[in-house]
């Protein structure tokens, strides 16, 4: 079971608006643990400039927000074990949620595309490494 630091979680999401925090609270504990690991990896990366870090932190916190309203089927979970495929339904759902919460268009696009292979957006490309390794 992944470890989850509830205090650190609340501290991390406190940069977001209340309604977004509330939505993120609907993630499963293991999903929150993943988001927190991605967030921490971004925070700890000494190579990032402050502007990139800011954008990556928001992306780290919000990229899987679509998982709060989509749940992969058992068949998909089994398929995922054998084929390295992502459930991109949560990307579409996440973009929809963020649009409803009037978030920045670039952020919405990155959430929508965060499982695309070889995205042209360099920051999204960088983000995928944190996401994949955490
Ligand atoms: Fe994802
Ligand atoms: Fe993720």
CSV table of N, CA and C and ligand atoms in Angstrom, one decimal:
chain,number,residue,atom,x,y,z
A,1,UNK,N,0.8,-1.2,0.0
A,1,UNK,CA,0.0,0.0,0.0
A,1,UNK,C,0.9,1.3,0.0
A,2,UNK,N,0.6,2.2,-0.9
A,2,UNK,CA,1.4,3.5,-0.9
A,2,UNK,C,1.2,4.3,0.4
A,3,UNK,N,2.2,4.9,0.9
A,3,UNK,CA,2.0,5.7,2.1
A,3,UNK,C,1.4,7.0,1.7
A,4,UNK,N,0.7,7.6,2.6
A,4,UNK,CA,0.0,8.9,2.3
A,4,UNK,C,0.1,9.8,3.5
A,5,UNK,N,0.6,11.0,3.3
A,5,UNK,CA,0.8,12.0,4.4
A,5,UNK,C,-0.3,13.0,4.2
A,6,UNK,N,-1.4,12.8,5.0
A,6,UNK,CA,-2.6,13.7,5.0
A,6,UNK,C,-2.2,15.1,5.2
A,7,UNK,N,-1.3,15.4,6.1
A,7,UNK,CA,-0.9,16.8,6.4
A,7,UNK,C,-0.3,17.4,5.2
A,8,UNK,N,0.6,16.7,4.6
A,8,UNK,CA,1.3,17.2,3.4
A,8,UNK,C,0.4,17.4,2.3
A,9,UNK,N,-0.6,16.5,2.1
A,9,UNK,CA,-1.6,16.6,1.1
A,9,UNK,C,-2.4,17.9,1.2
A,10,UNK,N,-2.9,18.2,2.4
A,10,UNK,CA,-3.7,19.4,2.7
A,10,UNK,C,-2.8,20.7,2.4
A,11,UNK,N,-1.6,20.6,2.8
A,11,UNK,CA,-0.7,21.7,2.6
A,11,UNK,C,-0.5,21.9,1.1
A,12,UNK,N,-0.3,20.9,0.3
A,12,UNK,CA,-0.1,21.0,-1.1
A,12,UNK,C,-1.3,21.6,-1.8
A,13,UNK,N,-2.5,21.0,-1.5
A,13,UNK,CA,-3.7,21.5,-2.3
A,13,UNK,C,-4.2,22.8,-1.8
A,14,UNK,N,-3.6,23.4,-0.7
A,14,UNK,CA,-4.1,24.7,-0.2
A,14,UNK,C,-3.9,25.8,-1.2
A,15,UNK,N,-3.0,25.6,-2.2
A,15,UNK,CA,-2.8,26.7,-3.2
A,15,UNK,C,-3.9,26.8,-4.2
A,16,UNK,N,-4.8,25.8,-4.1
A,16,UNK,CA,-6.0,25.8,-5.1
A,16,UNK,C,-7.2,26.4,-4.5
A,17,UNK,N,-8.2,26.8,-5.3
A,17,UNK,CA,-9.4,27.3,-4.9
A,17,UNK,C,-10.2,26.2,-4.1
A,18,UNK,N,-11.0,26.6,-3.1
A,18,UNK,CA,-11.8,25.7,-2.3
A,18,UNK,C,-12.5,24.7,-3.1
A,19,UNK,N,-13.3,25.0,-4.1
A,19,UNK,CA,-14.1,24.0,-4.8
A,19,UNK,C,-13.2,23.0,-5.5
A,20,UNK,N,-12.0,23.4,-6.0
A,20,UNK,CA,-11.1,22.4,-6.6
A,20,UNK,C,-10.5,21.5,-5.5
A,21,UNK,N,-10.2,22.0,-4.3
A,21,UNK,CA,-9.7,21.2,-3.2
A,21,UNK,C,-10.8,20.1,-2.9
A,22,UNK,N,-12.0,20.6,-2.9
A,22,UNK,CA,-13.1,19.7,-2.5
A,22,UNK,C,-13.3,18.6,-3.5
A,23,UNK,N,-13.1,18.9,-4.8
A,23,UNK,CA,-13.2,17.9,-5.9
A,23,UNK,C,-12.0,16.9,-5.7
A,24,UNK,N,-10.8,17.4,-5.5
A,24,UNK,CA,-9.7,16.5,-5.3
A,24,UNK,C,-9.8,15.6,-4.1
A,25,UNK,N,-10.5,16.0,-3.1
A,25,UNK,CA,-10.7,15.1,-2.0
A,25,UNK,C,-11.5,13.9,-2.3
A,26,UNK,N,-12.1,13.8,-3.5
A,26,UNK,CA,-12.9,12.7,-3.9
A,26,UNK,C,-12.0,11.6,-4.5
A,27,UNK,N,-10.7,11.9,-4.7
A,27,UNK,CA,-9.8,10.9,-5.2
A,27,UNK,C,-9.6,9.8,-4.2
A,28,UNK,N,-9.3,8.6,-4.6
A,28,UNK,CA,-9.0,7.5,-3.7
A,28,UNK,C,-7.6,7.8,-3.0
A,29,UNK,N,-7.4,7.2,-1.9
A,29,UNK,CA,-6.2,7.4,-1.1
A,29,UNK,C,-4.9,7.1,-2.0
A,30,UNK,N,-5.0,6.0,-2.8
A,30,UNK,CA,-3.8,5.7,-3.6
A,30,UNK,C,-3.6,6.7,-4.7
A,31,UNK,N,-4.7,7.3,-5.2
A,31,UNK,CA,-4.6,8.3,-6.2
A,31,UNK,C,-4.0,9.6,-5.6
A,32,UNK,N,-4.4,9.9,-4.4
A,32,UNK,CA,-3.9,11.1,-3.7
A,32,UNK,C,-2.4,10.9,-3.5
A,33,UNK,N,-2.0,9.7,-3.1
A,33,UNK,CA,-0.6,9.4,-2.8
A,33,UNK,C,0.2,9.6,-4.1
A,34,UNK,N,-0.3,9.2,-5.2
A,34,UNK,CA,0.4,9.4,-6.5
A,34,UNK,C,0.5,10.9,-6.8
A,35,UNK,N,-0.6,11.6,-6.7
A,35,UNK,CA,-0.5,13.1,-7.0
A,35,UNK,C,0.5,13.7,-6.1
A,36,UNK,N,0.5,13.3,-4.8
A,36,UNK,CA,1.5,13.9,-3.9
A,36,UNK,C,2.9,13.6,-4.2
A,37,UNK,N,3.2,12.4,-4.7
A,37,UNK,CA,4.5,12.0,-5.1
A,37,UNK,C,5.0,12.8,-6.3
A,38,UNK,N,4.0,13.0,-7.3
A,38,UNK,CA,4.4,13.8,-8.5
A,38,UNK,C,4.6,15.2,-8.1
A,39,UNK,N,3.8,15.8,-7.2
A,39,UNK,CA,3.9,17.1,-6.7
A,39,UNK,C,5.3,17.3,-6.0
A,40,UNK,N,5.7,16.3,-5.2
A,40,UNK,CA,6.9,16.4,-4.4
A,40,UNK,C,8.1,16.3,-5.4
A,41,UNK,N,8.0,15.5,-6.4
A,41,UNK,CA,9.1,15.4,-7.4
A,41,UNK,C,9.3,16.7,-8.1
A,42,UNK,N,8.3,17.4,-8.4
A,42,UNK,CA,8.4,18.7,-9.0
A,42,UNK,C,9.0,19.7,-8.0
A,43,UNK,N,8.5,19.7,-6.8
A,43,UNK,CA,9.1,20.6,-5.8
A,43,UNK,C,10.5,20.4,-5.5
A,44,UNK,N,11.0,19.1,-5.6
A,44,UNK,CA,12.4,18.8,-5.3
A,44,UNK,C,13.3,18.9,-6.4
A,45,UNK,N,12.8,19.1,-7.6
A,45,UNK,CA,13.7,19.2,-8.8
A,45,UNK,C,14.5,20.5,-8.8
A,46,UNK,N,15.8,20.5,-8.6
A,46,UNK,CA,16.6,21.7,-8.6
A,46,UNK,C,16.8,22.3,-9.9
A,47,UNK,N,16.5,21.6,-11.0
A,47,UNK,CA,16.8,22.1,-12.3
A,47,UNK,C,15.7,23.0,-12.8
A,48,UNK,N,14.5,23.1,-12.1
A,48,UNK,CA,13.4,23.9,-12.6
A,48,UNK,C,13.5,25.4,-12.3
A,49,UNK,N,13.1,26.3,-13.2
A,49,UNK,CA,13.0,27.7,-12.9
A,49,UNK,C,11.7,27.9,-12.2
A,50,UNK,N,11.5,29.0,-11.6
A,50,UNK,CA,10.3,29.3,-10.8
A,50,UNK,C,9.0,29.2,-11.6
A,51,UNK,N,9.1,29.7,-12.8
A,51,UNK,CA,7.9,29.8,-13.7
A,51,UNK,C,7.4,28.3,-14.1
A,52,UNK,N,8.4,27.5,-14.5
A,52,UNK,CA,8.1,26.1,-14.9
A,52,UNK,C,7.6,25.4,-13.6
A,53,UNK,N,8.3,25.6,-12.5
A,53,UNK,CA,7.9,24.9,-11.3
A,53,UNK,C,6.4,25.3,-10.9
A,54,UNK,N,6.1,26.5,-11.0
A,54,UNK,CA,4.7,27.0,-10.7
A,54,UNK,C,3.7,26.2,-11.6
A,55,UNK,N,3.9,26.2,-12.9
A,55,UNK,CA,3.0,25.5,-13.8
A,55,UNK,C,3.0,24.0,-13.6
A,56,UNK,N,4.1,23.4,-13.3
A,56,UNK,CA,4.2,22.0,-13.1
A,56,UNK,C,3.5,21.6,-11.8
A,57,UNK,N,3.6,22.5,-10.8
A,57,UNK,CA,2.9,22.2,-9.5
A,57,UNK,C,1.4,22.1,-9.7
A,58,UNK,N,0.9,23.1,-10.4
A,58,UNK,CA,-0.6,23.1,-10.7
A,58,UNK,C,-1.0,21.8,-11.5
A,59,UNK,N,-0.1,21.5,-12.5
A,59,UNK,CA,-0.4,20.3,-13.3
A,59,UNK,C,-0.3,19.0,-12.4
A,60,UNK,N,0.7,19.0,-11.6
A,60,UNK,CA,0.8,17.8,-10.7
A,60,UNK,C,-0.4,17.6,-9.8
A,61,UNK,N,-0.9,18.7,-9.3
A,61,UNK,CA,-2.1,18.6,-8.4
A,61,UNK,C,-3.3,18.3,-9.1
A,62,UNK,N,-3.5,18.8,-10.3
A,62,UNK,CA,-4.8,18.7,-11.0
A,62,UNK,C,-4.8,17.7,-12.2
A,63,UNK,N,-3.7,17.1,-12.6
A,63,UNK,CA,-3.7,16.3,-13.8
A,63,UNK,C,-4.7,15.1,-13.8
A,64,UNK,N,-4.8,14.5,-12.6
A,64,UNK,CA,-5.7,13.3,-12.5
A,64,UNK,C,-7.0,13.6,-11.9
A,65,UNK,N,-7.4,14.9,-11.9
A,65,UNK,CA,-8.7,15.3,-11.2
A,65,UNK,C,-9.9,14.6,-11.9
A,66,UNK,N,-9.7,14.2,-13.1
A,66,UNK,CA,-10.8,13.5,-13.8
A,66,UNK,C,-11.1,12.1,-13.2
A,67,UNK,N,-10.2,11.6,-12.5
A,67,UNK,CA,-10.4,10.3,-11.8
A,67,UNK,C,-11.4,10.4,-10.7
A,68,UNK,N,-11.8,11.6,-10.3
A,68,UNK,CA,-12.8,11.7,-9.3
A,68,UNK,C,-14.2,11.4,-9.8
A,69,UNK,N,-14.3,11.4,-11.1
A,69,UNK,CA,-15.6,11.1,-11.7
A,69,UNK,C,-15.6,9.9,-12.7
A,70,UNK,N,-14.4,9.3,-13.0
A,70,UNK,CA,-14.4,8.2,-13.9
A,70,UNK,C,-13.7,7.0,-13.1
A,71,UNK,N,-14.2,5.9,-13.3
A,71,UNK,CA,-13.6,4.7,-12.7
A,71,UNK,C,-13.4,3.6,-13.8
A,72,UNK,N,-12.2,3.2,-14.0
A,72,UNK,CA,-11.9,2.2,-15.0
A,72,UNK,C,-12.6,0.9,-14.7
A,73,UNK,N,-13.1,0.2,-15.7
A,73,UNK,CA,-13.7,-1.1,-15.5
A,73,UNK,C,-12.7,-2.1,-15.1
A,74,UNK,N,-13.2,-3.3,-14.6
A,74,UNK,CA,-12.3,-4.4,-14.2
A,74,UNK,C,-11.5,-4.9,-15.5
A,75,UNK,N,-12.2,-4.9,-16.6
A,75,UNK,CA,-11.6,-5.4,-17.8
A,75,UNK,C,-10.4,-4.5,-18.2
A,76,UNK,N,-10.7,-3.2,-18.1
A,76,UNK,CA,-9.6,-2.2,-18.4
A,76,UNK,C,-8.4,-2.4,-17.4
A,77,UNK,N,-8.7,-2.6,-16.2
A,77,UNK,CA,-7.6,-2.8,-15.2
A,77,UNK,C,-6.8,-4.1,-15.5
A,78,UNK,N,-7.4,-5.1,-16.0
A,78,UNK,CA,-6.7,-6.3,-16.3
A,78,UNK,C,-5.9,-6.1,-17.6
A,79,UNK,N,-6.5,-5.4,-18.6
A,79,UNK,CA,-5.8,-5.1,-19.8
A,79,UNK,C,-4.5,-4.3,-19.6
A,80,UNK,N,-4.7,-3.4,-18.7
A,80,UNK,CA,-3.6,-2.5,-18.3
A,80,UNK,C,-2.3,-3.2,-17.8
A,81,UNK,N,-2.6,-4.3,-17.1
A,81,UNK,CA,-1.5,-5.1,-16.6
A,81,UNK,C,-0.6,-5.7,-17.8
A,82,UNK,N,-1.3,-6.1,-18.9
A,82,UNK,CA,-0.6,-6.7,-20.0
A,82,UNK,C,-0.1,-5.7,-21.0
A,83,UNK,N,-0.9,-4.7,-21.2
A,83,UNK,CA,-0.5,-3.7,-22.2
A,83,UNK,C,-0.4,-2.3,-21.5
A,84,UNK,N,0.7,-1.6,-21.8
A,84,UNK,CA,0.9,-0.4,-21.0
A,84,UNK,C,0.0,0.7,-21.6
A,85,UNK,N,-1.3,0.7,-21.3
A,85,UNK,CA,-2.1,1.7,-21.9
A,85,UNK,C,-2.8,2.5,-20.7
A,86,UNK,N,-3.0,3.8,-21.0
A,86,UNK,CA,-3.6,4.7,-20.0
A,86,UNK,C,-5.1,4.8,-20.2
A,87,UNK,N,-5.8,5.0,-19.2
A,87,UNK,CA,-7.2,5.3,-19.2
A,87,UNK,C,-7.4,6.8,-19.5
A,88,UNK,N,-7.5,7.1,-20.8
A,88,UNK,CA,-7.6,8.5,-21.1
A,88,UNK,C,-8.9,9.2,-20.9
A,89,UNK,N,-9.9,8.4,-20.5
A,89,UNK,CA,-11.2,8.9,-20.1
A,89,UNK,C,-11.1,10.0,-19.0
A,90,UNK,N,-10.2,9.8,-18.1
A,90,UNK,CA,-10.0,10.7,-17.0
A,90,UNK,C,-9.4,12.1,-17.5
A,91,UNK,N,-8.7,12.0,-18.6
A,91,UNK,CA,-8.1,13.3,-19.2
A,91,UNK,C,-9.2,14.2,-19.7
A,92,UNK,N,-10.2,13.6,-20.4
A,92,UNK,CA,-11.3,14.3,-20.9
A,92,UNK,C,-12.2,14.8,-19.8
A,93,UNK,N,-12.4,14.0,-18.8
A,93,UNK,CA,-13.2,14.4,-17.6
A,93,UNK,C,-12.6,15.5,-16.8
A,94,UNK,N,-11.2,15.4,-16.7
A,94,UNK,CA,-10.5,16.4,-15.9
A,94,UNK,C,-10.5,17.7,-16.6
A,95,UNK,N,-10.4,17.7,-17.9
A,95,UNK,CA,-10.4,19.0,-18.7
A,95,UNK,C,-11.8,19.6,-18.5
A,96,UNK,N,-12.8,18.8,-18.5
A,96,UNK,CA,-14.2,19.3,-18.4
A,96,UNK,C,-14.4,19.9,-17.0
A,97,UNK,N,-13.9,19.3,-16.0
A,97,UNK,CA,-14.0,19.8,-14.6
A,97,UNK,C,-13.3,21.1,-14.5
A,98,UNK,N,-12.1,21.2,-15.1
A,98,UNK,CA,-11.3,22.4,-15.0
A,98,UNK,C,-11.9,23.6,-15.8
A,99,UNK,N,-12.6,23.2,-16.9
A,99,UNK,CA,-13.3,24.2,-17.7
A,99,UNK,C,-14.4,24.8,-16.8
A,100,UNK,N,-15.1,23.9,-16.2
A,100,UNK,CA,-16.2,24.3,-15.3
A,100,UNK,C,-15.8,25.2,-14.2
A,101,UNK,N,-14.5,25.0,-13.7
A,101,UNK,CA,-14.0,25.8,-12.6
A,101,UNK,C,-13.2,27.0,-13.2
A,102,UNK,N,-13.4,27.3,-14.5
A,102,UNK,CA,-12.7,28.4,-15.1
A,102,UNK,C,-11.2,28.5,-14.9
A,103,UNK,N,-10.6,27.4,-15.1
A,103,UNK,CA,-9.1,27.4,-15.0
A,103,UNK,C,-8.5,27.9,-16.4
A,104,UNK,N,-7.2,28.2,-16.3
A,104,UNK,CA,-6.4,28.6,-17.4
A,104,UNK,C,-6.5,27.6,-18.6
A,105,UNK,N,-6.6,28.2,-19.8
A,105,UNK,CA,-6.8,27.3,-21.0
A,105,UNK,C,-5.6,26.4,-21.3
A,106,UNK,N,-4.4,26.9,-21.0
A,106,UNK,CA,-3.2,26.1,-21.2
A,106,UNK,C,-3.2,24.9,-20.2
A,107,UNK,N,-3.5,25.2,-19.0
A,107,UNK,CA,-3.6,24.1,-18.0
A,107,UNK,C,-4.6,23.0,-18.4
A,108,UNK,N,-5.8,23.5,-18.9
A,108,UNK,CA,-6.9,22.6,-19.3
A,108,UNK,C,-6.4,21.7,-20.4
A,109,UNK,N,-5.7,22.3,-21.4
A,109,UNK,CA,-5.2,21.6,-22.5
A,109,UNK,C,-4.1,20.5,-22.1
A,110,UNK,N,-3.3,20.9,-21.1
A,110,UNK,CA,-2.3,20.0,-20.7
A,110,UNK,C,-2.9,18.8,-19.9
A,111,UNK,N,-3.9,19.1,-19.1
A,111,UNK,CA,-4.6,18.0,-18.4
A,111,UNK,C,-5.3,17.0,-19.5
A,112,UNK,N,-5.9,17.6,-20.5
A,112,UNK,CA,-6.5,16.8,-21.6
A,112,UNK,C,-5.5,15.9,-22.3
A,113,UNK,N,-4.3,16.4,-22.4
A,113,UNK,CA,-3.3,15.8,-23.3
A,113,UNK,C,-2.2,15.0,-22.4
A,114,UNK,N,-2.4,14.9,-21.1
A,114,UNK,CA,-1.2,14.5,-20.3
A,114,UNK,C,-0.8,13.0,-20.5
A,115,UNK,N,-1.6,12.2,-21.3
A,115,UNK,CA,-1.1,10.9,-21.6
A,115,UNK,C,-0.8,10.7,-23.1
A,116,UNK,N,-0.8,11.8,-23.8
A,116,UNK,CA,-0.4,11.8,-25.3
A,116,UNK,C,1.0,11.3,-25.4
A,117,UNK,N,1.3,10.6,-26.4
A,117,UNK,CA,2.7,10.3,-26.6
A,117,UNK,C,3.4,11.4,-27.4
A,118,UNK,N,4.6,11.7,-27.0
A,118,UNK,CA,5.4,12.8,-27.6
A,118,UNK,C,4.7,14.1,-27.9
A,119,UNK,N,4.1,14.7,-26.8
A,119,UNK,CA,3.5,16.0,-27.0
A,119,UNK,C,4.4,17.1,-27.5
A,120,UNK,N,4.0,18.0,-28.3
A,120,UNK,CA,4.8,19.1,-28.8
A,120,UNK,C,5.1,20.1,-27.6
A,121,UNK,N,4.3,20.2,-26.7
A,121,UNK,CA,4.4,21.1,-25.5
A,121,UNK,C,5.6,20.6,-24.6
A,122,UNK,N,6.7,21.3,-24.5
A,122,UNK,CA,7.8,20.8,-23.8
A,122,UNK,C,7.6,20.6,-22.3
A,123,UNK,N,6.8,21.5,-21.7
A,123,UNK,CA,6.5,21.4,-20.3
A,123,UNK,C,5.7,20.2,-20.0
A,124,UNK,N,4.8,19.9,-20.9
A,124,UNK,CA,4.0,18.7,-20.7
A,124,UNK,C,4.8,17.4,-20.9
A,125,UNK,N,5.8,17.5,-21.8
A,125,UNK,CA,6.7,16.4,-22.0
A,125,UNK,C,7.5,16.2,-20.7
A,126,UNK,N,8.0,17.3,-20.1
A,126,UNK,CA,8.7,17.2,-18.9
A,126,UNK,C,7.8,16.6,-17.8
A,127,UNK,N,6.6,17.0,-17.7
A,127,UNK,CA,5.7,16.6,-16.7
A,127,UNK,C,5.5,15.1,-16.8
A,128,UNK,N,5.4,14.5,-18.0
A,128,UNK,CA,5.1,13.1,-18.1
A,128,UNK,C,6.2,12.2,-17.4
A,129,UNK,N,7.4,12.8,-17.4
A,129,UNK,CA,8.5,12.0,-16.7
A,129,UNK,C,8.2,11.9,-15.2
A,130,UNK,N,7.7,13.0,-14.6
A,130,UNK,CA,7.4,13.0,-13.1
A,130,UNK,C,6.2,12.0,-12.9
A,131,UNK,N,5.2,12.1,-13.8
A,131,UNK,CA,4.0,11.3,-13.7
A,131,UNK,C,4.3,9.8,-13.9
A,132,UNK,N,5.1,9.5,-14.8
A,132,UNK,CA,5.4,8.1,-15.1
A,132,UNK,C,6.2,7.5,-14.0
A,133,UNK,N,7.1,8.2,-13.4
A,133,UNK,CA,8.0,7.6,-12.4
A,133,UNK,C,7.5,7.7,-11.0
A,134,UNK,N,6.3,8.2,-10.8
A,134,UNK,CA,5.8,8.3,-9.4
A,134,UNK,C,4.4,7.7,-9.3
B,1,LIG,FE1,-3.4,10.5,-15.7
B,2,LIG,FE1,-0.9,10.7,-12.9
